[in-house]
Tab-separated table of C-alpha atoms in Angstrom:
chain	number	residue	atom	x	y	z
A	1106	MET	CA	73.937	-38.121	-24.036
A	1107	ARG	CA	71.926	-40.910	-26.373
A	1108	ALA	CA	68.689	-40.743	-28.131
A	1109	VAL	CA	66.125	-43.426	-26.462
A	1110	ALA	CA	64.923	-45.712	-28.395
A	1111	PRO	CA	61.618	-46.406	-28.530
A	1112	PRO	CA	59.795	-48.744	-28.400
A	1113	SER	CA	59.969	-51.796	-31.328
A	1114	ASP	CA	56.775	-52.226	-33.402
A	1115	ARG	CA	55.614	-55.081	-32.328
A	1116	ALA	CA	56.654	-54.075	-28.712
A	1117	ALA	CA	53.693	-50.958	-28.693
A	1118	ARG	CA	51.267	-52.606	-29.814
A	1119	ALA	CA	52.077	-55.630	-27.000
A	1120	ALA	CA	52.019	-52.696	-24.142
A	1121	GLY	CA	48.801	-50.880	-25.800
A	1122	THR	CA	48.666	-48.091	-23.741
A	1123	ALA	CA	51.859	-45.985	-21.696
A	1124	PRO	CA	51.818	-44.703	-18.547
A	1125	GLU	CA	48.711	-41.603	-18.976
A	1126	GLN	CA	50.100	-38.536	-20.299
A	1127	ARG	CA	47.370	-35.523	-18.338
A	1128	TRP	CA	46.302	-32.384	-20.570
A	1129	ASP	CA	45.999	-28.980	-18.865
A	1130	PRO	CA	44.313	-26.362	-21.053
A	1131	VAL	CA	45.481	-23.950	-19.038
A	1132	ARG	CA	48.604	-24.329	-19.215
A	1133	TYR	CA	48.618	-25.845	-22.973
A	1134	ALA	CA	47.527	-23.073	-24.403
A	1135	GLU	CA	50.753	-20.861	-23.001
A	1136	HIS	CA	53.215	-23.699	-24.201
A	1137	GLY	CA	51.507	-25.302	-27.086
A	1138	ARG	CA	50.205	-22.850	-28.765
A	1139	PHE	CA	52.643	-24.289	-31.790
A	1140	VAL	CA	50.663	-27.314	-31.929
A	1141	SER	CA	48.143	-25.037	-33.811
A	1142	ASP	CA	49.591	-22.041	-34.903
A	1143	LEU	CA	52.428	-24.372	-37.076
A	1144	ALA	CA	49.636	-26.725	-38.829
A	1145	GLY	CA	49.285	-23.822	-41.974
A	1146	PRO	CA	50.526	-27.225	-44.457
A	1147	LEU	CA	48.356	-29.856	-42.725
A	1148	ILE	CA	45.400	-27.641	-43.953
A	1149	ASP	CA	46.601	-27.027	-47.045
A	1150	LEU	CA	46.773	-30.136	-48.027
A	1151	LEU	CA	43.961	-30.728	-46.481
A	1152	ALA	CA	42.053	-27.748	-48.971
A	1153	PRO	CA	38.996	-27.713	-46.897
A	1154	ARG	CA	35.639	-27.305	-49.058
A	1155	ALA	CA	32.141	-25.831	-48.765
A	1156	GLU	CA	30.630	-28.513	-48.834
A	1157	ASP	CA	33.011	-30.702	-46.534
A	1158	ASP	CA	31.679	-32.528	-43.852
A	1159	ILE	CA	35.624	-32.681	-41.275
A	1160	LEU	CA	36.153	-35.192	-38.374
A	1161	ASP	CA	39.340	-33.020	-35.925
A	1162	LEU	CA	40.881	-36.626	-34.649
A	1163	GLY	CA	42.691	-34.907	-31.193
A	1164	CYS	CA	41.284	-31.808	-31.146
A	1165	GLY	CA	43.117	-30.701	-28.439
A	1166	ASP	CA	41.285	-27.160	-26.946
A	1167	GLY	CA	39.895	-26.646	-30.394
A	1168	VAL	CA	42.277	-23.713	-31.950
A	1169	LEU	CA	42.255	-25.364	-35.208
A	1170	THR	CA	38.749	-26.983	-35.071
A	1171	ALA	CA	37.284	-23.697	-35.264
A	1172	ALA	CA	39.674	-21.733	-37.643
A	1173	VAL	CA	38.911	-25.193	-40.349
A	1174	ALA	CA	35.329	-25.397	-39.308
A	1175	ALA	CA	34.898	-21.688	-40.486
A	1176	ARG	CA	35.844	-23.588	-44.075
A	1177	CYS	CA	33.291	-26.376	-44.588
A	1178	ARG	CA	30.287	-27.035	-43.488
A	1179	SER	CA	30.071	-29.200	-40.946
A	1180	ILE	CA	33.033	-30.587	-38.266
A	1181	VAL	CA	33.146	-32.625	-35.198
A	1182	GLY	CA	36.010	-32.447	-32.985
A	1183	VAL	CA	37.021	-36.034	-30.859
A	1184	ASP	CA	39.703	-35.929	-28.174
A	1185	ALA	CA	40.320	-38.082	-25.150
A	1186	SER	CA	41.274	-35.614	-23.037
A	1187	PRO	CA	37.536	-34.293	-20.939
A	1188	ALA	CA	39.086	-31.114	-20.122
A	1189	GLN	CA	40.742	-30.310	-23.687
A	1190	VAL	CA	37.403	-31.324	-24.564
A	1191	ALA	CA	35.539	-28.874	-22.533
A	1192	ALA	CA	37.396	-26.194	-23.461
A	1193	ALA	CA	36.833	-26.729	-27.353
A	1194	ARG	CA	33.287	-26.138	-26.541
A	1195	ALA	CA	33.725	-23.490	-24.357
A	1196	ARG	CA	35.282	-21.998	-28.231
A	1197	GLY	CA	32.074	-23.330	-29.696
A	1198	VAL	CA	33.215	-26.016	-31.307
A	1199	ASP	CA	30.762	-29.503	-31.718
A	1200	ALA	CA	33.324	-31.299	-29.575
A	1201	ARG	CA	33.036	-35.134	-27.779
A	1202	VAL	CA	35.332	-36.875	-25.424
A	1203	CYS	CA	36.572	-40.008	-27.654
A	1204	ASP	CA	39.180	-42.617	-27.616
A	1205	GLY	CA	40.619	-42.529	-30.792
A	1206	HIS	CA	41.829	-45.711	-30.195
A	1207	ALA	CA	37.605	-46.794	-31.092
A	1208	LEU	CA	36.193	-44.278	-33.037
A	1209	PRO	CA	32.357	-44.927	-33.614
A	1210	PHE	CA	31.539	-43.022	-36.503
A	1211	GLU	CA	30.396	-45.074	-39.627
A	1212	SER	CA	30.424	-43.358	-42.950
A	1213	GLU	CA	29.992	-39.424	-41.502
A	1214	PHE	CA	32.648	-37.671	-43.208
A	1215	ASP	CA	34.152	-36.789	-46.212
A	1216	ALA	CA	37.558	-35.660	-44.214
A	1217	VAL	CA	39.274	-36.445	-41.112
A	1218	VAL	CA	41.977	-33.698	-40.388
A	1219	THR	CA	44.694	-35.189	-37.235
A	1220	ASN	CA	47.127	-32.898	-35.755
A	1221	ALA	CA	49.945	-33.646	-33.529
A	1222	ALA	CA	47.336	-36.621	-32.125
A	1223	LEU	CA	48.513	-40.014	-33.870
A	1224	HIS	CA	51.472	-39.983	-32.214
A	1225	TRP	CA	49.799	-40.471	-29.108
A	1226	MET	CA	47.980	-43.942	-30.337
A	1227	LYS	CA	50.314	-47.034	-29.118
A	1228	ARG	CA	47.400	-49.802	-31.512
A	1229	PRO	CA	47.981	-47.097	-34.663
A	1230	ASP	CA	45.590	-49.818	-36.451
A	1231	GLU	CA	43.067	-49.255	-34.117
A	1232	PRO	CA	42.958	-45.253	-35.621
A	1233	ILE	CA	42.981	-46.270	-38.855
A	1234	ASP	CA	40.359	-48.750	-38.889
A	1235	GLY	CA	38.896	-45.839	-37.185
A	1236	MET	CA	38.959	-42.749	-39.558
A	1237	TRP	CA	38.390	-45.535	-41.799
A	1238	ARG	CA	35.129	-46.318	-41.367
A	1239	ALA	CA	34.331	-42.759	-40.484
A	1240	LEU	CA	35.155	-41.538	-44.086
A	1241	ARG	CA	32.197	-42.242	-47.214
A	1242	PRO	CA	33.439	-43.513	-50.151
A	1243	GLY	CA	36.345	-41.239	-51.519
A	1244	GLY	CA	36.739	-39.456	-48.527
A	1245	ARG	CA	40.579	-37.999	-47.228
A	1246	VAL	CA	42.882	-38.091	-44.349
A	1247	ALA	CA	44.860	-34.837	-43.972
A	1248	GLY	CA	47.294	-35.731	-40.919
A	1249	GLU	CA	50.530	-35.065	-39.160
A	1250	MET	CA	52.385	-36.668	-36.202
A	1251	GLY	CA	55.436	-36.871	-34.847
A	1252	GLY	CA	57.309	-39.659	-36.965
A	1253	ALA	CA	60.680	-41.408	-36.529
A	1254	GLY	CA	63.088	-39.500	-34.866
A	1255	ASN	CA	60.852	-36.585	-33.180
A	1256	VAL	CA	61.822	-35.407	-30.254
A	1257	ALA	CA	64.954	-37.488	-29.961
A	1258	GLN	CA	67.194	-35.802	-27.893
A	1259	ILE	CA	64.363	-33.978	-25.189
A	1260	SER	CA	63.318	-38.190	-25.008
A	1261	GLY	CA	66.649	-39.215	-24.382
A	1262	ALA	CA	67.560	-36.668	-21.559
A	1263	LEU	CA	64.805	-38.050	-19.680
A	1264	ALA	CA	65.136	-41.854	-20.717
A	1265	ASP	CA	68.937	-40.951	-18.759
A	1266	ALA	CA	68.000	-39.347	-15.986
A	1267	LEU	CA	65.423	-42.150	-15.449
A	1268	GLU	CA	67.670	-44.118	-15.609
A	1269	ARG	CA	70.278	-43.167	-12.896
A	1270	ARG	CA	67.192	-43.140	-10.939
A	1271	GLY	CA	66.592	-47.010	-11.481
A	1272	ILE	CA	64.134	-46.546	-13.847
A	1273	ASP	CA	63.231	-48.607	-17.212
A	1274	PRO	CA	62.608	-45.398	-19.172
A	1275	LYS	CA	61.006	-47.532	-22.060
A	1276	SER	CA	58.262	-48.560	-20.115
A	1277	ARG	CA	57.209	-44.946	-19.872
A	1278	PHE	CA	57.468	-43.795	-23.592
A	1279	PRO	CA	54.813	-42.642	-24.622
A	1280	TRP	CA	55.074	-42.099	-28.350
A	1281	TYR	CA	55.082	-43.579	-31.603
A	1282	PHE	CA	57.449	-42.142	-33.822
A	1283	PRO	CA	56.759	-44.363	-36.911
A	1284	THR	CA	58.920	-44.169	-40.506
A	1285	PRO	CA	57.133	-42.516	-43.812
A	1286	GLU	CA	58.112	-46.658	-44.810
A	1287	ALA	CA	55.830	-48.110	-41.404
A	1288	TYR	CA	52.951	-45.852	-41.078
A	1289	ARG	CA	52.533	-46.225	-45.439
A	1290	ARG	CA	52.448	-49.692	-45.006
A	1291	ARG	CA	49.721	-49.484	-42.291
A	1292	LEU	CA	47.757	-46.981	-44.226
A	1293	ALA	CA	47.864	-49.224	-47.456
A	1294	ALA	CA	46.918	-52.487	-45.363
A	1295	ARG	CA	43.701	-50.935	-44.825
A	1296	GLY	CA	42.873	-49.875	-48.153
A	1297	PHE	CA	43.857	-46.650	-48.303
A	1298	GLU	CA	45.496	-44.888	-51.111
A	1299	VAL	CA	48.696	-42.717	-50.142
A	1300	ARG	CA	48.871	-39.450	-52.119
A	1301	THR	CA	52.041	-37.573	-50.077
A	1302	MET	CA	53.572	-38.937	-46.900
A	1303	ALA	CA	56.788	-36.655	-45.824
A	1304	LEU	CA	59.189	-36.381	-43.239
A	1305	VAL	CA	59.656	-32.439	-42.500
A	1306	GLU	CA	62.035	-31.916	-39.840
A	1307	ARG	CA	61.080	-28.941	-37.423
A	1308	PRO	CA	63.246	-27.703	-35.115
A	1309	THR	CA	60.352	-25.663	-32.863
A	1310	ASN	CA	60.888	-22.169	-31.234
A	1311	LEU	CA	58.701	-22.743	-28.008
A	1312	PRO	CA	57.297	-19.826	-26.305
A	1313	GLY	CA	59.719	-20.394	-23.020
A	1314	ASP	CA	61.782	-22.588	-20.990
A	1315	ILE	CA	61.586	-26.069	-21.681
A	1316	VAL	CA	60.460	-26.979	-18.233
A	1317	GLY	CA	57.329	-25.261	-19.213
A	1318	TRP	CA	57.266	-28.289	-22.924
A	1319	LEU	CA	58.579	-31.599	-20.880
A	1320	GLU	CA	55.985	-30.746	-17.822
A	1321	THR	CA	53.447	-30.019	-20.376
A	1322	PHE	CA	54.165	-32.544	-22.989
A	1323	ALA	CA	56.081	-35.234	-20.742
A	1324	ALA	CA	54.163	-36.320	-18.304
A	1325	PRO	CA	54.447	-39.939	-18.560
A	1326	PHE	CA	58.185	-39.772	-17.722
A	1327	LEU	CA	57.800	-37.288	-14.485
A	1328	ASP	CA	55.199	-39.481	-13.262
A	1329	ALA	CA	57.804	-42.249	-12.431
A	1330	VAL	CA	59.547	-40.198	-9.658
A	1331	ALA	CA	57.595	-39.321	-6.918
A	1332	GLN	CA	56.167	-35.342	-7.029
A	1333	ASP	CA	58.894	-34.083	-4.155
A	1334	ALA	CA	61.362	-35.663	-6.523
A	1335	ARG	CA	60.004	-33.998	-9.526
A	1336	PRO	CA	62.102	-30.556	-9.620
A	1337	ALA	CA	65.074	-31.969	-9.190
A	1338	LEU	CA	64.326	-34.350	-12.020
A	1339	LEU	CA	63.061	-31.531	-14.531
A	1340	SER	CA	66.295	-29.441	-13.254
A	1341	GLU	CA	69.026	-32.700	-14.458
A	1342	VAL	CA	67.193	-32.813	-17.786
A	1343	ARG	CA	67.376	-29.478	-18.370
A	1344	ASP	CA	70.671	-28.602	-17.833
A	1345	ALA	CA	71.603	-31.881	-20.412
A	1346	LEU	CA	69.925	-30.323	-23.091
A	1347	GLU	CA	70.904	-26.408	-22.417
A	1348	PRO	CA	73.855	-27.158	-24.340
A	1349	ALA	CA	72.283	-28.804	-27.665
A	1350	LEU	CA	68.849	-26.882	-27.454
A	1351	TYR	CA	68.759	-23.633	-25.685
A	1352	ARG	CA	69.947	-20.715	-28.017
A	1353	PRO	CA	71.470	-16.930	-25.912
A	1354	GLY	CA	68.900	-14.453	-27.791
A	1355	ALA	CA	66.702	-16.609	-28.965
A	1356	GLY	CA	65.499	-19.253	-26.766
A	1357	TRP	CA	65.319	-22.881	-26.242
A	1358	VAL	CA	64.389	-25.283	-29.235
A	1359	ALA	CA	62.814	-28.394	-29.549
A	1360	ASP	CA	64.014	-31.549	-31.788
A	1361	TYR	CA	59.862	-31.755	-33.682
A	1362	VAL	CA	60.384	-34.072	-36.912
A	1363	ARG	CA	56.963	-34.354	-38.395
A	1364	LEU	CA	54.814	-36.577	-40.542
A	1365	ARG	CA	52.384	-35.093	-42.837
A	1366	PHE	CA	50.706	-37.366	-44.780
A	1367	LEU	CA	46.988	-37.563	-47.286
A	1368	ALA	CA	45.961	-40.495	-47.683
A	1369	VAL	CA	42.795	-41.196	-49.541
A	1370	LYS	CA	39.677	-43.676	-49.123
A	1371	PRO	CA	38.934	-45.197	-52.625
A	1372	ALA	CA	35.232	-44.344	-54.638
A	1373	ALA	CA	34.830	-47.958	-54.857
A	1374	ASP	CA	35.162	-49.319	-51.148
A	1375	ARG	CA	36.729	-52.416	-51.820
A	1376	CYS	CA	37.722	-53.412	-48.179
């Protein structure tokens, strides 16, 4: 099994968006709750203050947003998934449906927090520009996203299975996983001062079978085949991953690599 090479930076920009990822809040809560549960280091980096107005970019079902809300003056969550936004609102979160490539805010926030969302945005300069515009001078962005090498074994097994079916896996690749150097350059080009930028290997214990992760997070790959062919595809990918990612007695582990950063918009708006 080989790791699939994601589209180049230029190819990703040309492609714009990959096939659509669908979100089911019930499935997400069952198979993806670790996303918010493991956000402690990101919240430490954000260091929310009682006087802060905060934007949560990619709020999902609002669990993390609600936790941050207790530590700041106000928080607004945005997400492209209407279903996830509905789940966030049910938690009492001020959540709004919004494409992260087209944030509508102007100088409204002291901070942006974004967890496991930016790697779904295949035109990365657009959310960076939106975060810049959303922040007041002196505001900060604390972010965590998939970085270079994230889920390489999982995406490699998916790519191999699709290629055996005559399907180009690069056309289905839904993520943008930058190196620290590449993302630092993008932030700096917009005017941000990058305070920290780290690539963190974080093998992540899954709450259930790897098939649950695939059905929750890998819809663009799975949708490449007909519905009745999907069980065979999932079984094939599961078998390929079991030697590397299944630990007897401990369960499945996803090969996560996270890019975690803090960037500041200068108090004197120079750009």
